[in-house]
Amino acid sequence: MSQQPNGIHHLAFMAADIKKHIAFFSEVMGCPLVALFDMHGVPGGLHAFLRLNDHCYFSIVQLPAVADIPIELGRTHAGSGALPSAAGTLQHLAFGVETEADLLAMRDRMRSKGVNVIGPIDHGMCKSIYFAGPDQMTLEVATSEKTLDPAAWIDPAVLAKAGISDAEAARFKAPAAYDGPSPVPQPPYDPAMPHMVYPKAVYEQLLATPDEVLTKMASYTAPPVA
């Protein structure tokens, strides 16, 4: 039984115009559209999934009034892999391919669709190409020839810059397994911990609801097309 994620199931980006995003990621980047439905439990929401592989998807969400929220470079969006955005926002997204030949094929495909692509650039740990997506997305495609070696790629000087001690670094490189009971009850609300944004009364009710009850109440299992 694994106690760590084994990959990315899906990444979800917000869209003011979901069709524009679907067209870009399908026709420009070659990812087939495999799902498009009313977003579960979210009135007015549309949810799309494009296939990266059989276990990994790129997701797009369209919600009412998104077009009224301004894009502000340096706050909501970085604009390039070298520029800032607000803490907690996605600075850039790197898709993966298997080989350098695949990387160059992606570059050529995107350029043939009129998209400007910079690269490849060799970072040692990976080779990458860089480009922009709809709504000022900062995007990358990368490939690595071999598994990262922590001994070569964790810089002691940068650990110090990040305020990470030797003991902390050892824990971070080999996270301890959880050996306790299952299921674990919901912990008490702690304002110092990260939390999703819900109305206070709704969030308290969600935290107080037993897992099996919430699963039964909030699950949507039937596909939209019978």
CSV table of C-alpha atoms in Angstrom, one decimal:
chain,number,residue,atom,x,y,z
A,1,MET,CA,0.0,0.0,0.0
A,2,SER,CA,1.6,3.3,-1.2
A,3,GLN,CA,1.7,6.3,1.1
A,4,GLN,CA,2.7,8.8,-1.5
A,5,PRO,CA,1.1,10.0,-4.7
A,6,ASN,CA,2.3,8.0,-7.8
A,7,GLY,CA,1.8,10.8,-10.3
A,8,ILE,CA,-0.6,13.6,-11.3
A,9,HIS,CA,-4.2,12.4,-11.9
A,10,HIS,CA,-5.2,15.8,-13.3
A,11,LEU,CA,-4.3,19.5,-13.2
A,12,ALA,CA,-7.2,21.9,-13.3
A,13,PHE,CA,-6.9,25.4,-14.9
A,14,MET,CA,-9.6,28.0,-14.9
A,15,ALA,CA,-11.0,29.3,-18.2
A,16,ALA,CA,-13.2,32.1,-19.2
A,17,ASP,CA,-13.8,30.4,-22.5
A,18,ILE,CA,-13.5,26.6,-22.2
A,19,LYS,CA,-13.7,26.0,-26.0
A,20,LYS,CA,-10.5,28.2,-26.5
A,21,HIS,CA,-8.6,26.0,-24.0
A,22,ILE,CA,-9.9,22.7,-25.4
A,23,ALA,CA,-8.9,23.8,-28.9
A,24,PHE,CA,-5.4,24.7,-27.8
A,25,PHE,CA,-4.6,21.6,-25.8
A,26,SER,CA,-6.2,19.3,-28.3
A,27,GLU,CA,-5.2,20.7,-31.7
A,28,VAL,CA,-2.0,22.5,-30.8
A,29,MET,CA,-0.6,20.1,-28.1
A,30,GLY,CA,-2.3,16.9,-29.4
A,31,CYS,CA,-4.2,15.9,-26.2
A,32,PRO,CA,-7.5,14.2,-27.0
A,33,LEU,CA,-10.7,15.5,-25.3
A,34,VAL,CA,-12.1,12.6,-23.3
A,35,ALA,CA,-14.7,14.3,-21.0
A,36,LEU,CA,-16.8,17.4,-20.9
A,37,PHE,CA,-19.7,17.7,-18.4
A,38,ASP,CA,-21.5,20.0,-16.0
A,39,MET,CA,-19.1,20.3,-13.0
A,40,HIS,CA,-20.3,18.1,-10.1
A,41,GLY,CA,-21.9,20.1,-7.4
A,42,VAL,CA,-21.0,23.5,-8.9
A,43,PRO,CA,-23.9,25.3,-10.5
A,44,GLY,CA,-23.0,26.9,-13.8
A,45,GLY,CA,-19.6,25.1,-13.9
A,46,LEU,CA,-18.3,23.2,-17.0
A,47,HIS,CA,-15.5,20.6,-16.6
A,48,ALA,CA,-13.3,19.2,-19.3
A,49,PHE,CA,-10.6,16.5,-19.3
A,50,LEU,CA,-7.9,16.0,-22.0
A,51,ARG,CA,-5.9,12.8,-22.0
A,52,LEU,CA,-2.1,12.9,-21.3
A,53,ASN,CA,-2.0,9.1,-20.7
A,54,ASP,CA,-4.4,6.5,-19.3
A,55,HIS,CA,-3.8,7.7,-15.7
A,56,CYS,CA,-3.1,11.4,-16.2
A,57,TYR,CA,-5.3,14.2,-17.5
A,58,PHE,CA,-5.3,17.9,-18.1
A,59,SER,CA,-8.4,19.5,-16.8
A,60,ILE,CA,-10.2,22.8,-17.6
A,61,VAL,CA,-12.9,24.5,-15.5
A,62,GLN,CA,-15.2,27.2,-16.7
A,63,LEU,CA,-17.2,29.1,-14.1
A,64,PRO,CA,-19.6,32.0,-14.4
A,65,ALA,CA,-18.0,35.5,-14.1
A,66,VAL,CA,-14.5,34.3,-14.6
A,67,ALA,CA,-14.1,36.6,-17.6
A,68,ASP,CA,-14.7,39.5,-15.2
A,69,ILE,CA,-11.7,38.7,-13.0
A,70,PRO,CA,-8.6,40.6,-14.4
A,71,ILE,CA,-5.3,38.8,-15.2
A,72,GLU,CA,-2.6,40.8,-13.5
A,73,LEU,CA,1.0,39.8,-14.4
A,74,GLY,CA,3.1,39.6,-11.3
A,75,ARG,CA,0.0,38.8,-9.2
A,76,THR,CA,-2.3,36.3,-10.7
A,77,HIS,CA,0.1,35.1,-13.4
A,78,ALA,CA,3.9,35.0,-13.8
A,79,GLY,CA,4.1,35.5,-17.6
A,80,SER,CA,7.3,33.5,-17.9
A,81,GLY,CA,9.3,31.0,-15.9
A,82,ALA,CA,11.5,33.7,-14.5
A,83,LEU,CA,8.9,36.1,-13.2
A,84,PRO,CA,6.9,36.2,-9.9
A,85,SER,CA,3.3,35.6,-9.1
A,86,ALA,CA,1.4,35.6,-5.8
A,87,ALA,CA,2.3,32.9,-3.2
A,88,GLY,CA,0.1,29.8,-3.8
A,89,THR,CA,-0.5,30.5,-7.5
A,90,LEU,CA,0.9,28.3,-10.3
A,91,GLN,CA,4.2,29.9,-11.5
A,92,HIS,CA,4.5,27.5,-14.5
A,93,LEU,CA,3.4,24.0,-15.6
A,94,ALA,CA,5.8,21.6,-17.3
A,95,PHE,CA,4.3,18.7,-19.3
A,96,GLY,CA,6.5,15.6,-19.7
A,97,VAL,CA,7.6,13.5,-22.7
A,98,GLU,CA,9.8,10.4,-22.9
A,99,THR,CA,12.6,11.4,-25.2
A,100,GLU,CA,14.4,14.4,-26.7
A,101,ALA,CA,13.0,13.3,-30.1
A,102,ASP,CA,9.5,13.6,-28.6
A,103,LEU,CA,10.4,17.0,-27.2
A,104,LEU,CA,11.5,18.3,-30.7
A,105,ALA,CA,8.4,16.7,-32.2
A,106,MET,CA,6.2,18.7,-29.7
A,107,ARG,CA,8.2,21.9,-30.6
A,108,ASP,CA,7.6,21.4,-34.3
A,109,ARG,CA,3.9,20.5,-33.8
A,110,MET,CA,3.3,23.7,-31.9
A,111,ARG,CA,5.2,25.9,-34.2
A,112,SER,CA,3.3,24.5,-37.2
A,113,LYS,CA,0.1,25.8,-35.4
A,114,GLY,CA,1.5,29.3,-35.2
A,115,VAL,CA,2.7,29.1,-31.5
A,116,ASN,CA,6.1,30.5,-30.7
A,117,VAL,CA,8.3,28.0,-28.8
A,118,ILE,CA,11.7,28.7,-27.2
A,119,GLY,CA,14.2,25.9,-26.9
A,120,PRO,CA,15.2,23.2,-26.3
A,121,ILE,CA,17.3,24.3,-23.3
A,122,ASP,CA,19.4,21.7,-21.4
A,123,HIS,CA,19.2,22.1,-17.6
A,124,GLY,CA,21.2,18.9,-16.9
A,125,MET,CA,18.3,17.4,-15.0
A,126,CYS,CA,16.0,17.8,-17.9
A,127,LYS,CA,15.7,19.4,-21.4
A,128,SER,CA,12.9,21.8,-21.9
A,129,ILE,CA,10.9,23.9,-24.4
A,130,TYR,CA,8.9,27.0,-23.3
A,131,PHE,CA,5.7,28.7,-24.7
A,132,ALA,CA,2.5,30.4,-23.6
A,133,GLY,CA,-1.0,29.0,-23.5
A,134,PRO,CA,-4.4,30.6,-23.4
A,135,ASP,CA,-5.1,33.3,-20.8
A,136,GLN,CA,-1.4,34.0,-20.1
A,137,MET,CA,-0.5,30.4,-19.0
A,138,THR,CA,3.2,29.9,-18.7
A,139,LEU,CA,3.9,26.4,-20.1
A,140,GLU,CA,6.8,24.0,-20.6
A,141,VAL,CA,7.4,20.6,-22.0
A,142,ALA,CA,10.4,18.7,-20.5
A,143,THR,CA,12.2,15.3,-20.7
A,144,SER,CA,14.7,13.7,-18.4
A,145,GLU,CA,17.1,11.0,-19.6
A,146,LYS,CA,17.5,9.4,-16.1
A,147,THR,CA,16.1,9.5,-12.6
A,148,LEU,CA,17.3,12.5,-10.5
A,149,ASP,CA,20.1,11.7,-8.1
A,150,PRO,CA,19.6,13.6,-4.9
A,151,ALA,CA,23.3,13.5,-4.1
A,152,ALA,CA,24.0,15.5,-7.2
A,153,TRP,CA,21.0,17.8,-7.3
A,154,ILE,CA,20.3,18.8,-3.7
A,155,ASP,CA,22.7,21.7,-3.2
A,156,PRO,CA,23.8,22.2,0.5
A,157,ALA,CA,24.2,25.9,-0.1
A,158,VAL,CA,20.6,26.2,-1.3
A,159,LEU,CA,19.3,24.1,1.6
A,160,ALA,CA,20.9,26.8,3.8
A,161,LYS,CA,19.2,29.6,1.8
A,162,ALA,CA,15.9,27.8,2.3
A,163,GLY,CA,16.4,27.6,6.0
A,164,ILE,CA,16.5,23.7,5.9
A,165,SER,CA,18.8,22.1,8.5
A,166,ASP,CA,20.7,18.9,7.9
A,167,ALA,CA,18.2,17.0,10.1
A,168,GLU,CA,15.2,18.4,8.2
A,169,ALA,CA,16.9,17.6,4.9
A,170,ALA,CA,17.3,14.0,5.9
A,171,ARG,CA,13.6,13.8,6.8
A,172,PHE,CA,12.6,15.4,3.6
A,173,LYS,CA,14.7,13.1,1.5
A,174,ALA,CA,13.2,10.0,3.2
A,175,PRO,CA,9.7,10.8,4.6
A,176,ALA,CA,8.7,8.5,7.4
A,177,ALA,CA,6.0,6.0,6.7
A,178,TYR,CA,2.7,6.1,8.6
A,179,ASP,CA,2.2,3.0,10.7
A,180,GLY,CA,-0.9,4.0,12.7
A,181,PRO,CA,-4.5,2.9,12.5
A,182,SER,CA,-7.0,3.4,9.7
A,183,PRO,CA,-9.3,5.2,9.3
A,184,VAL,CA,-7.9,8.3,11.1
A,185,PRO,CA,-10.6,10.6,12.5
A,186,GLN,CA,-10.9,14.2,11.3
A,187,PRO,CA,-8.5,16.3,13.5
A,188,PRO,CA,-9.9,19.3,15.3
A,189,TYR,CA,-10.0,22.5,13.3
A,190,ASP,CA,-6.6,24.3,13.6
A,191,PRO,CA,-6.5,27.8,12.1
A,192,ALA,CA,-2.7,27.4,11.7
A,193,MET,CA,-3.2,24.6,9.2
A,194,PRO,CA,-4.1,25.1,5.5
A,195,HIS,CA,-7.9,25.1,4.8
A,196,MET,CA,-10.2,25.3,1.8
A,197,VAL,CA,-12.5,28.3,1.5
A,198,TYR,CA,-16.1,27.6,2.4
A,199,PRO,CA,-18.6,29.6,4.4
A,200,LYS,CA,-17.7,28.9,8.0
A,201,ALA,CA,-20.9,27.0,8.9
A,202,VAL,CA,-20.6,24.9,5.8
A,203,TYR,CA,-17.0,24.0,6.4
A,204,GLU,CA,-17.7,23.1,10.0
A,205,GLN,CA,-20.5,20.8,8.9
A,206,LEU,CA,-18.3,19.1,6.3
A,207,LEU,CA,-15.6,18.5,8.9
A,208,ALA,CA,-18.2,17.0,11.3
A,209,THR,CA,-19.8,14.7,8.7
A,210,PRO,CA,-18.6,11.1,8.8
A,211,ASP,CA,-16.6,10.1,5.7
A,212,GLU,CA,-19.0,7.4,4.6
A,213,VAL,CA,-21.9,9.8,4.8
A,214,LEU,CA,-20.2,12.5,2.9
A,215,THR,CA,-19.1,10.0,0.2
A,216,LYS,CA,-22.7,8.9,-0.2
A,217,MET,CA,-24.1,12.4,-0.3
A,218,ALA,CA,-21.6,14.1,-2.6
A,219,SER,CA,-20.6,11.5,-5.1
A,220,TYR,CA,-21.6,11.6,-8.8
A,221,THR,CA,-20.8,8.2,-10.5
A,222,ALA,CA,-23.0,8.1,-13.6
A,223,PRO,CA,-21.5,9.4,-16.9
A,224,PRO,CA,-23.5,12.2,-18.5
A,225,VAL,CA,-24.2,10.1,-21.6
A,226,ALA,CA,-25.9,6.7,-21.0
